[in-house]
Short mmCIF file of C-alpha atoms and ligand atoms in Angstrom, two decimals:
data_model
loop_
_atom_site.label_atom_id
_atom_site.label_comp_id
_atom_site.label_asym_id
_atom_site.label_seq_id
_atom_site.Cartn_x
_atom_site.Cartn_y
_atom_site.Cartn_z
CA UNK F 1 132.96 102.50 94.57
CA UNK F 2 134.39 101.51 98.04
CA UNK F 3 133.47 104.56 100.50
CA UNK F 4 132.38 103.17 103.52
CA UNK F 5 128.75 104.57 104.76
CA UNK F 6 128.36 105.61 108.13
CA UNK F 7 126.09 103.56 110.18
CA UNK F 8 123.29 104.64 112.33
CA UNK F 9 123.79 103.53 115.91
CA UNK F 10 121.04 101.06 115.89
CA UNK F 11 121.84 99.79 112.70
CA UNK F 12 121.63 96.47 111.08
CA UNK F 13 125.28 95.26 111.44
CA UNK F 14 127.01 95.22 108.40
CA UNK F 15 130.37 93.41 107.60
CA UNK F 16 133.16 95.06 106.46
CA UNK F 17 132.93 93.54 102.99
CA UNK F 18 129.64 94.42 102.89
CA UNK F 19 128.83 94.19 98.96
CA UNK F 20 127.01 92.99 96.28
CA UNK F 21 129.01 91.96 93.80
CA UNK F 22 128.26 90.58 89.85
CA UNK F 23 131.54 89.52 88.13
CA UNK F 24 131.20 88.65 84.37
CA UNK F 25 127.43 87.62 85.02
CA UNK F 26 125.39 85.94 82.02
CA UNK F 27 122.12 83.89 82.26
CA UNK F 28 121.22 81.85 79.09
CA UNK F 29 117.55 80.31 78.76
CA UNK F 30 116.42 77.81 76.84
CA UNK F 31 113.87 78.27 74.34
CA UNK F 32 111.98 75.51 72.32
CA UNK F 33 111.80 76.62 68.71
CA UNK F 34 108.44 76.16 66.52
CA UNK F 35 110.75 74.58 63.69
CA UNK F 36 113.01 71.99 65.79
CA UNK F 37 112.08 69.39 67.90
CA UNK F 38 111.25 70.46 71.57
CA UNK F 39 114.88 68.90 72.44
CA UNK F 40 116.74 71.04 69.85
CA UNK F 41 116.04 74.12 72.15
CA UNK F 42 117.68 77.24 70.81
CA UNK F 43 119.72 79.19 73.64
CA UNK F 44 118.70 82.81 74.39
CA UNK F 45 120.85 85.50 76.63
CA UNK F 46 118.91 86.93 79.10
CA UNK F 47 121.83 88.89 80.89
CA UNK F 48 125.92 88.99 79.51
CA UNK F 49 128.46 90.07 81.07
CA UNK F 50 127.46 92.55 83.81
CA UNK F 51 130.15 93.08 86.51
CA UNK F 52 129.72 95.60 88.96
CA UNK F 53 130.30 95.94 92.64
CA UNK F 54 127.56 98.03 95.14
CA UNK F 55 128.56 98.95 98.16
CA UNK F 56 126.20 101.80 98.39
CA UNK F 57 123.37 101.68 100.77
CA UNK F 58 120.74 102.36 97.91
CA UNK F 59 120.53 101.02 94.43
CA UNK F 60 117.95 101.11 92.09
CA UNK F 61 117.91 99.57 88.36
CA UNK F 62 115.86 100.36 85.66
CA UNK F 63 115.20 99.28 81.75
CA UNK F 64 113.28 98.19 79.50
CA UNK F 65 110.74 95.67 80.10
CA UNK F 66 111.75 92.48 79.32
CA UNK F 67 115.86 94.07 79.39
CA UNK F 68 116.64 91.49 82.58
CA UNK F 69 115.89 93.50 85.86
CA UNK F 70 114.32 90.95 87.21
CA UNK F 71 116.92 88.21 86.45
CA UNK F 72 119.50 90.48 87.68
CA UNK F 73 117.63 90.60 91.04
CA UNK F 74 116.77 86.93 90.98
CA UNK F 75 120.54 86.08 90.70
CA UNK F 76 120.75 87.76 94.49
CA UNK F 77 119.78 85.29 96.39
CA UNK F 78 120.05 82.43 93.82
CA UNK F 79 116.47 82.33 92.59
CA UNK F 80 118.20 82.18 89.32
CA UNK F 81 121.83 80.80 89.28
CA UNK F 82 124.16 82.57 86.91
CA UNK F 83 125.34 80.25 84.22
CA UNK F 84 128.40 82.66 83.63
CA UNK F 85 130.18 84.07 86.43
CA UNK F 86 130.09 84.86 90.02
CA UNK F 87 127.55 86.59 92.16
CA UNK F 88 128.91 87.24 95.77
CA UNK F 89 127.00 88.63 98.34
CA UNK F 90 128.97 89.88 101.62
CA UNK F 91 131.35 87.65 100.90
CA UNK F 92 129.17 84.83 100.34
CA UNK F 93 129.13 83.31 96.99
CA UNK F 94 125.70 82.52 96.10
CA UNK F 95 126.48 79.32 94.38
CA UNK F 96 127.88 77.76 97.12
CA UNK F 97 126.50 80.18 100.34
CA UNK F 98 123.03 80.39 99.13
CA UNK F 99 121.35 79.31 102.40
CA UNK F 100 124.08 81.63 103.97
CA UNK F 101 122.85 84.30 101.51
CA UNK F 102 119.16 83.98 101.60
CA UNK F 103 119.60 84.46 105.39
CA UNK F 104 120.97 87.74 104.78
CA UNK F 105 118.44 88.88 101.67
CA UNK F 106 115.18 89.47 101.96
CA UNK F 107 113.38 89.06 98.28
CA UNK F 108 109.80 91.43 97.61
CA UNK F 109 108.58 90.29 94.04
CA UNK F 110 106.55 92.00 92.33
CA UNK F 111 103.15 90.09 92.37
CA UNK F 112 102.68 89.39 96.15
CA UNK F 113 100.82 86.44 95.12
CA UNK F 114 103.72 84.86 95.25
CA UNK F 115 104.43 85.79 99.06
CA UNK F 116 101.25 85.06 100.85
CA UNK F 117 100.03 81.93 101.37
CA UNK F 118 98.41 82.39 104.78
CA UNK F 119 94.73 83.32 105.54
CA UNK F 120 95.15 86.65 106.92
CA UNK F 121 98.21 88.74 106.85
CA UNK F 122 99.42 88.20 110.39
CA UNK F 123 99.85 84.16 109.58
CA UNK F 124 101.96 85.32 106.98
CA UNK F 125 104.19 87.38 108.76
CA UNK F 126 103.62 84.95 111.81
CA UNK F 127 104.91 81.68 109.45
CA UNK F 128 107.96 83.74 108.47
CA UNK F 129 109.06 84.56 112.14
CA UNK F 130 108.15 80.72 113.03
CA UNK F 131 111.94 79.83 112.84
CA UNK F 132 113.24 83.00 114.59
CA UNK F 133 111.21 83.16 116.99
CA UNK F 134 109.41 79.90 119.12
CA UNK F 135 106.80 81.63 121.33
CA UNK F 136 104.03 82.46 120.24
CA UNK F 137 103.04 85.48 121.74
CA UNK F 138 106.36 86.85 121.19
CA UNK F 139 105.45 85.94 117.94
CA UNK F 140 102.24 87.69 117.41
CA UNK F 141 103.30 90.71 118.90
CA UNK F 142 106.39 90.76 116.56
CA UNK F 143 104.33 90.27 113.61
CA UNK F 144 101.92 92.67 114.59
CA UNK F 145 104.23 95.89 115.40
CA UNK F 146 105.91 94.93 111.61
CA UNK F 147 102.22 94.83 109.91
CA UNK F 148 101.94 98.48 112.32
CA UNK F 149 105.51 99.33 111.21
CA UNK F 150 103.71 99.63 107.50
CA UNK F 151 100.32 101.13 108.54
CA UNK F 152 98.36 98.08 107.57
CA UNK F 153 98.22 96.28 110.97
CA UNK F 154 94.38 96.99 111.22
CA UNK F 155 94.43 94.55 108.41
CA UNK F 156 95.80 91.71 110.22
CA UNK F 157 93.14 89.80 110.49
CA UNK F 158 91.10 90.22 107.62
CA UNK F 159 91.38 87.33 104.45
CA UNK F 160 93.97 87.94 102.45
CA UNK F 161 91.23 87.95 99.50
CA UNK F 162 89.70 90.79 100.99
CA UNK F 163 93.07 93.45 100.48
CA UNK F 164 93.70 95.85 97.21
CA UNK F 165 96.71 94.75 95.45
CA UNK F 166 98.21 97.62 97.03
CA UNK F 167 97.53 96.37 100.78
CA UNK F 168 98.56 93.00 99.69
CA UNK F 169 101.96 94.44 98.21
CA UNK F 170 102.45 95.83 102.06
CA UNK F 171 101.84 92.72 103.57
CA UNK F 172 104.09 90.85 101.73
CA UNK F 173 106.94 93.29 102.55
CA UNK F 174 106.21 93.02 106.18
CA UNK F 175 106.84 89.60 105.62
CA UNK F 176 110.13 89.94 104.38
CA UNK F 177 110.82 92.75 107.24
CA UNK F 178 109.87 90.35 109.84
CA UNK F 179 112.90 88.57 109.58
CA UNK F 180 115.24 92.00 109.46
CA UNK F 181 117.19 91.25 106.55
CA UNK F 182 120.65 93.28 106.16
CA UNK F 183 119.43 93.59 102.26
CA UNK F 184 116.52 94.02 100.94
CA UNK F 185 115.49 93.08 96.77
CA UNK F 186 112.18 94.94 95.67
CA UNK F 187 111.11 93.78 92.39
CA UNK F 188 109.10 96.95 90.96
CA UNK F 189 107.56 97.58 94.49
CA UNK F 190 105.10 100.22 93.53
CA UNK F 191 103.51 98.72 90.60
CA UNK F 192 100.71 97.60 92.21
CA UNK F 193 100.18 101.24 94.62
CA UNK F 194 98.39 104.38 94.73
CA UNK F 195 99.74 107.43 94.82
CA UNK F 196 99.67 107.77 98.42
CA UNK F 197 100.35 104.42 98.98
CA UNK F 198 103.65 104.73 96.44
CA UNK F 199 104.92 107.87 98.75
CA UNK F 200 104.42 105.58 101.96
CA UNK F 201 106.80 103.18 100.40
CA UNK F 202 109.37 105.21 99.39
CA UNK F 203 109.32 106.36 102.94
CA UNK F 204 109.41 103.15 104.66
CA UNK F 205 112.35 102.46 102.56
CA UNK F 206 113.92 105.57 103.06
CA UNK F 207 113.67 105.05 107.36
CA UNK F 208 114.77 101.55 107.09
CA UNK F 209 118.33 102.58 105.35
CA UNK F 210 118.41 105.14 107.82
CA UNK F 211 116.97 103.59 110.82
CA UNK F 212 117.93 100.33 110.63
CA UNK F 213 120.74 100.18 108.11
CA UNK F 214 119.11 98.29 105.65
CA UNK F 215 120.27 98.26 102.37
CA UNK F 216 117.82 98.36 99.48
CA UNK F 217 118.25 96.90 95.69
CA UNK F 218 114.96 97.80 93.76
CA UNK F 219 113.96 97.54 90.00
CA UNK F 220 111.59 99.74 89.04
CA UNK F 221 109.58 101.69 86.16
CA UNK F 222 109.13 104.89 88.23
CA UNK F 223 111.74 107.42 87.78
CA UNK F 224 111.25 109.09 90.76
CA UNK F 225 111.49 106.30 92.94
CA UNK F 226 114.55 105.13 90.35
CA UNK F 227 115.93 108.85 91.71
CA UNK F 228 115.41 107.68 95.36
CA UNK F 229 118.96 105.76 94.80
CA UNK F 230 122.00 106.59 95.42
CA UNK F 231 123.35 104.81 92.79
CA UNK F 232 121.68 103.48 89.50
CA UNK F 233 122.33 101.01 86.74
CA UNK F 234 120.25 100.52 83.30
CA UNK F 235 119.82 97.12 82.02
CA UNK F 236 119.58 97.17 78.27
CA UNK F 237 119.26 93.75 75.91
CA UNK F 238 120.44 92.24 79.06
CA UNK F 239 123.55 94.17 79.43
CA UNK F 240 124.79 96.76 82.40
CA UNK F 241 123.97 100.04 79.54
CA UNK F 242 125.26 102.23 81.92
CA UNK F 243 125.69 102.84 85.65
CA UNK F 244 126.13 105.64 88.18
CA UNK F 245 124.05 108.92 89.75
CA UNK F 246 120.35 108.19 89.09
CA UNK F 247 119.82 111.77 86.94
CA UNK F 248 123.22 110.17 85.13
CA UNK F 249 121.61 106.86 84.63
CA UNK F 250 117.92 108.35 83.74
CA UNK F 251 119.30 110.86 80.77
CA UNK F 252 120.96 107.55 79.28
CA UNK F 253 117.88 105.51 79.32
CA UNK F 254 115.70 108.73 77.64
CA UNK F 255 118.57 108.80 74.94
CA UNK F 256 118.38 104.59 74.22
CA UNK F 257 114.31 105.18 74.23
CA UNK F 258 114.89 108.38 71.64
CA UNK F 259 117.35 106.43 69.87
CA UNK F 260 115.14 103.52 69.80
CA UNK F 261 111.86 105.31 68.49
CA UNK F 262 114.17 107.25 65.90
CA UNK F 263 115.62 103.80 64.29
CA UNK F 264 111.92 102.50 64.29
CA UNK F 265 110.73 105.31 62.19
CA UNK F 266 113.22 104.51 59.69
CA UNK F 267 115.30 106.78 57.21
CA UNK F 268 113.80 110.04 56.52
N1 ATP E 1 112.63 81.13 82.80
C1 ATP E 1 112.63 81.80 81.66
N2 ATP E 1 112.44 81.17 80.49
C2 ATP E 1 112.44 81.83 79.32
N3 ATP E 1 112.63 83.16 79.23
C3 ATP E 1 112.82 83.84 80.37
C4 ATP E 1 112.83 83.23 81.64
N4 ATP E 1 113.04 84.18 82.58
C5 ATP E 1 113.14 85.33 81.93
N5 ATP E 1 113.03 85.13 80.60
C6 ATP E 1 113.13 86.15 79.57
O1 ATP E 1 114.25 86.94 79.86
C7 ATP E 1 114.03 88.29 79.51
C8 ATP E 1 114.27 89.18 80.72
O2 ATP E 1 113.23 88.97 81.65
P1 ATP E 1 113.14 89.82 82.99
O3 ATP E 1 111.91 89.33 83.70
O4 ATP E 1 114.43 89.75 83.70
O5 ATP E 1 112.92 91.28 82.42
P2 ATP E 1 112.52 92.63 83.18
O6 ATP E 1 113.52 93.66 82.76
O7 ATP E 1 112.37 92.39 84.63
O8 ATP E 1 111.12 92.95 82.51
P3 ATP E 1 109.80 93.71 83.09
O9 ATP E 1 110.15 95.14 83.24
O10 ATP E 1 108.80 93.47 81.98
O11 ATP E 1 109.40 93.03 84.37
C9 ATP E 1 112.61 88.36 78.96
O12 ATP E 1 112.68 88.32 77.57
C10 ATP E 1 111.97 87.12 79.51
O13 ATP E 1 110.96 86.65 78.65
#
């Protein structure tokens, strides 16, 4: 799909080849085997041959656990390189553009654990501005209208050990936001979050495609929020299962899940 998206006047500039693109994408891991010594390691596929291009300003991807959503995400911003293929971002091909890339993409994983390494929450978002932005007070205030852009700027200053793993999964966006990435990878953002907390995200989400023209990539486990897309794919055994309008995309995963649980309980 290649319809351009109109742009909101403040928007994030996007170039015109604006697109994330996986061409014949496969990632192969290698897996020591009980029986074999640990250098005979027995190759596994992880993802095969998934080519699609997504020019659409919201994407979301869903599957199985353990299907490859995360890989697929990973191979964004080269987190993962692709053994198999090309992965172009913008323009940029990630195996030889990564820093070029990364620039661009802003990741969110899943356990923000990963993401905060900072005492409080406004070091974090502080140390990712620190090579945007050299004053400090320009600084500070930056970091604390993105913490206030969330709702969670009265928890700048507390210890990081002191947040919910809900709080904690806002912080760690806002550290991603700081920077004002032109894309933005969530890897199942509302795992870790409340009710309330899930609706907040979906609208923060929603008002920075809007607002600023973000785009947004997210895996997730949540069908609503896999319906906030405009576009979906399903990730099955490590393969693009099917792709296209999210209720499209949902009614095929329910059918591989039915199939699934019908081949389990064997012949009749
Ligand atoms: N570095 C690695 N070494 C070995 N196996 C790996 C590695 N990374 C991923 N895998 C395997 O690849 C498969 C896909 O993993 P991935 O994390 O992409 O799945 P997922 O769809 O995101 O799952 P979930 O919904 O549970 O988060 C899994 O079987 C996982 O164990």
């Amino acid at each position: 799909m290649t319809t351009p998206h109109p742009q909101p006047a403040d928007a994030h500039p996007q170039p015109a080849d604006a697109a994330i693109v996986f061409d014949r994408v496969g990632v192969h891991v290698l897996e020591p085997s009980s029986d074999r010594r640990p250098d005979e390691a027995a190759r596994r596929t992880v993802l095969t041959d998934v080519t699609c291009t997504l020019t659409e300003p919201t994407v979301t991807v869903i599957g199985a656990n353990g299907s490859g959503k995360s890989t697929l995400l990973q191979l964004i911003n080269g987190l993962i390189p692709a053994d198999e293929g090309r992965v172009v971002v913008d323009g940029l091909d990630v195996a030889d553009r990564g820093r070029a890339v990364r620039r661009r993409v802003g990741f969110v994983f899943t356990d923000p654990a990963a993401q905060l390494v900072m005492p409080t929450p406004l070091e974090d978002v502080e140390l990712s501005l620190k090579r945007l932005v050299r004053d400090r007070r320009e600084r500070r205030s930056r970091a604390l209208a993105v913490l206030d852009e969330l709702g969670v700027a009265d928890l700048a200053q507390r210890s990081v050990y002191e947040l919910s793993g809900g709080q904690r999964q806002l912080v760690a966006l806002a550290t991603v936001l700081a920077v004002d990435p032109a894309v933005l990878v969530l890897d199942e953002p509302t795992t870790l979050l409340d009710l309330a907390n899930r609706e907040k995200l979906r609208g923060v989400l929603a008002d920075l495609v809007t607002r600023r023209g973000v785009r947004t990539l997210l895996s997730t486990h949540d069908l609503d929020v896999a319906h906030d897309a405009q576009r979906t794919l399903l990730i099955h055994e490590g393969r693009l299962h099917a792709d296209g309008a999210p209720a499209d995309v949902v009614a095929a995963y329910r059918a591989v899940v039915a199939e699934e649980s019908r081949a389990a309980q064997g012949p009749e």
